mmCIF file of N, CA and C in Angstrom:
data_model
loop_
_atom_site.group_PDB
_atom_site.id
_atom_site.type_symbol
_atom_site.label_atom_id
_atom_site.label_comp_id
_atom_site.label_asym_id
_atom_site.label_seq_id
_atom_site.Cartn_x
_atom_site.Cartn_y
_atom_site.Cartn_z
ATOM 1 N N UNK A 1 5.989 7.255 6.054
ATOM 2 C CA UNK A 1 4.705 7.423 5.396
ATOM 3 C C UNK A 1 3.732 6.400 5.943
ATOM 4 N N UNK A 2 2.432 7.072 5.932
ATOM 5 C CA UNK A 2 1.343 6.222 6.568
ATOM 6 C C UNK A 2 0.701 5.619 4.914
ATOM 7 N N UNK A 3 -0.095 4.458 5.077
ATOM 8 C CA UNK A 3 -1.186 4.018 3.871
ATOM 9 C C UNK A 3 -2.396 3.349 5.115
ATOM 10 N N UNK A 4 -3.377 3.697 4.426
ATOM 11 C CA UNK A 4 -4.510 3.068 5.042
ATOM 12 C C UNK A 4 -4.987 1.758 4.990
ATOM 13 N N UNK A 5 -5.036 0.636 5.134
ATOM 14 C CA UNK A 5 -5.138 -0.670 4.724
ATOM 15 C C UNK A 5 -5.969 -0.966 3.878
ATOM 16 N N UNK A 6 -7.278 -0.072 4.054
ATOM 17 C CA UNK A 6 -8.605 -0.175 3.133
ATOM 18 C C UNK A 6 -7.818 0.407 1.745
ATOM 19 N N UNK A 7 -7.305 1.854 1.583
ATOM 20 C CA UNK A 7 -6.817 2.420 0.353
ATOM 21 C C UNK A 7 -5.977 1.114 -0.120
ATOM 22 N N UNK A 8 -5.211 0.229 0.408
ATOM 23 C CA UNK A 8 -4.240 -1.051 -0.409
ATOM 24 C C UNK A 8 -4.774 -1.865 -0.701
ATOM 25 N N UNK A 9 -5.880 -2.162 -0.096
ATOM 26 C CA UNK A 9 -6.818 -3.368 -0.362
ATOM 27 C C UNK A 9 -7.566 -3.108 -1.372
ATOM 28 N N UNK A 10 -8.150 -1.533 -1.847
ATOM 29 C CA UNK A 10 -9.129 -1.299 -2.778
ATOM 30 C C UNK A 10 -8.413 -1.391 -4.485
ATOM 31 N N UNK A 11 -6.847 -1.397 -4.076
ATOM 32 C CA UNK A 11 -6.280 -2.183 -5.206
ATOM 33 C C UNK A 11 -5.303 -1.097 -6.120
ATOM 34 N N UNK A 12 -5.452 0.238 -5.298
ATOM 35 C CA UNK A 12 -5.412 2.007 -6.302
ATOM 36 C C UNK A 12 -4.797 2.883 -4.851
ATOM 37 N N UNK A 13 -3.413 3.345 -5.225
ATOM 38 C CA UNK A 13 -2.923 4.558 -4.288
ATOM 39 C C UNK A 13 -1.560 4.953 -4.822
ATOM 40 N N UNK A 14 -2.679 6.325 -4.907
ATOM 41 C CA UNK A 14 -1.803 7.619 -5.445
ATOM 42 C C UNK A 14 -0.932 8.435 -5.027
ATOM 43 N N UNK A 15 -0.185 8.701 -5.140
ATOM 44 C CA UNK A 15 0.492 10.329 -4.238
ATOM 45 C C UNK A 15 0.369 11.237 -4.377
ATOM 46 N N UNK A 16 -0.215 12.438 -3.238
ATOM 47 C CA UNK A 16 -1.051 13.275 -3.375
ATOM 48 C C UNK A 16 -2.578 13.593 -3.327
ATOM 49 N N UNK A 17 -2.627 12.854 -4.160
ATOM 50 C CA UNK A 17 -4.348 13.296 -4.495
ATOM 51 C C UNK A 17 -4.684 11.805 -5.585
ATOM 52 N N UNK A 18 -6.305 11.712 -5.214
ATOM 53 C CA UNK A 18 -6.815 10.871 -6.521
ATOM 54 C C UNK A 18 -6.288 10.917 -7.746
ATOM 55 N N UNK A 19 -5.885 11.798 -8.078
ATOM 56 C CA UNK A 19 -5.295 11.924 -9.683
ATOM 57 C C UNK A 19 -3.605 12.001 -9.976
ATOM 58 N N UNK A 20 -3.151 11.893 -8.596
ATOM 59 C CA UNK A 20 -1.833 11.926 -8.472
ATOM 60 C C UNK A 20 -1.345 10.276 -9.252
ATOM 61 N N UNK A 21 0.574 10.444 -9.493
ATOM 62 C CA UNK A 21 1.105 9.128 -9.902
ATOM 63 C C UNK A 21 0.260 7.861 -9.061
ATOM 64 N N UNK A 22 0.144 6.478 -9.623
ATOM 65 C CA UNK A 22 -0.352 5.382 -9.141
ATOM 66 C C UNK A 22 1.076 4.793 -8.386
ATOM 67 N N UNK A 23 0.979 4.191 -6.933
ATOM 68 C CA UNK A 23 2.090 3.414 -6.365
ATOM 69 C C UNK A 23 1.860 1.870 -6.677
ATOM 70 N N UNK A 24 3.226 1.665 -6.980
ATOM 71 C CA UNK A 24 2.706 -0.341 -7.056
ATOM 72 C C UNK A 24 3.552 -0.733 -5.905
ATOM 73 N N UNK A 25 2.913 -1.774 -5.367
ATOM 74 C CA UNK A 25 3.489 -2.583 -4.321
ATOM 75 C C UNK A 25 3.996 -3.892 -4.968
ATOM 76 N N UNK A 26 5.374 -4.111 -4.244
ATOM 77 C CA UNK A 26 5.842 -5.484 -4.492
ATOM 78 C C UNK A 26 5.800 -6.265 -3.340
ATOM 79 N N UNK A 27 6.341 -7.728 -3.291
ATOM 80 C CA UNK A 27 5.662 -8.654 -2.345
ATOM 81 C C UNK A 27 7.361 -7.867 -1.422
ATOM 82 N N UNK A 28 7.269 -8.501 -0.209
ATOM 83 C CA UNK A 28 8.425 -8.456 0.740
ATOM 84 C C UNK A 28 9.554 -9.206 0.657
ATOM 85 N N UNK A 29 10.417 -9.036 0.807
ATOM 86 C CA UNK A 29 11.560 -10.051 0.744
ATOM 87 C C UNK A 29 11.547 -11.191 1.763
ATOM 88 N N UNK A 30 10.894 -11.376 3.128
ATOM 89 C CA UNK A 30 10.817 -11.682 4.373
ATOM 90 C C UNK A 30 9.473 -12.126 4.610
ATOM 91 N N UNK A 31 9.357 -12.790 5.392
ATOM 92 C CA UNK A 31 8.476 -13.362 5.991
ATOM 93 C C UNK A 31 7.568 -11.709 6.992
ATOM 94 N N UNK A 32 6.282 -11.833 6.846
ATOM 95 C CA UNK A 32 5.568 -10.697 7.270
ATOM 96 C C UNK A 32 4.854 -11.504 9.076
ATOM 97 N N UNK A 33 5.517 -10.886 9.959
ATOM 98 C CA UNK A 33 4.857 -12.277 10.948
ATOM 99 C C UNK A 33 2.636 -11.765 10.880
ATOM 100 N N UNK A 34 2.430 -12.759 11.869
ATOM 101 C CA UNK A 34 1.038 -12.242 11.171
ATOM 102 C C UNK A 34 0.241 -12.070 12.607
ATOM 103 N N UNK A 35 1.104 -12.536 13.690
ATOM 104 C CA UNK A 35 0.339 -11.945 15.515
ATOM 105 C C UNK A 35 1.699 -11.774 15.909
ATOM 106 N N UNK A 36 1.698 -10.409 16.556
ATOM 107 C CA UNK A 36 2.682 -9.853 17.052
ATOM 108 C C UNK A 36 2.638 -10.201 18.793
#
């Protein structure tokens, strides 16, 4: 699955559609590197 960075950042993402279930994000278990 793709997410758009702007849709995660704006704080709200659904599945499906605008009115679809809300997804929550949890933090990572791991270190996220940050320059590849």
């Amino acid at each position: 699955a793709e997410i758009k960075l702007a849709a995660l950042d704006s704080g709200s993402v659904h599945v499906g559609s605008a009115d679809g279930p809300a997804l929550a994000f949890d933090a990572l278990p791991y270190a996220w590197p940050t320059e590849a």
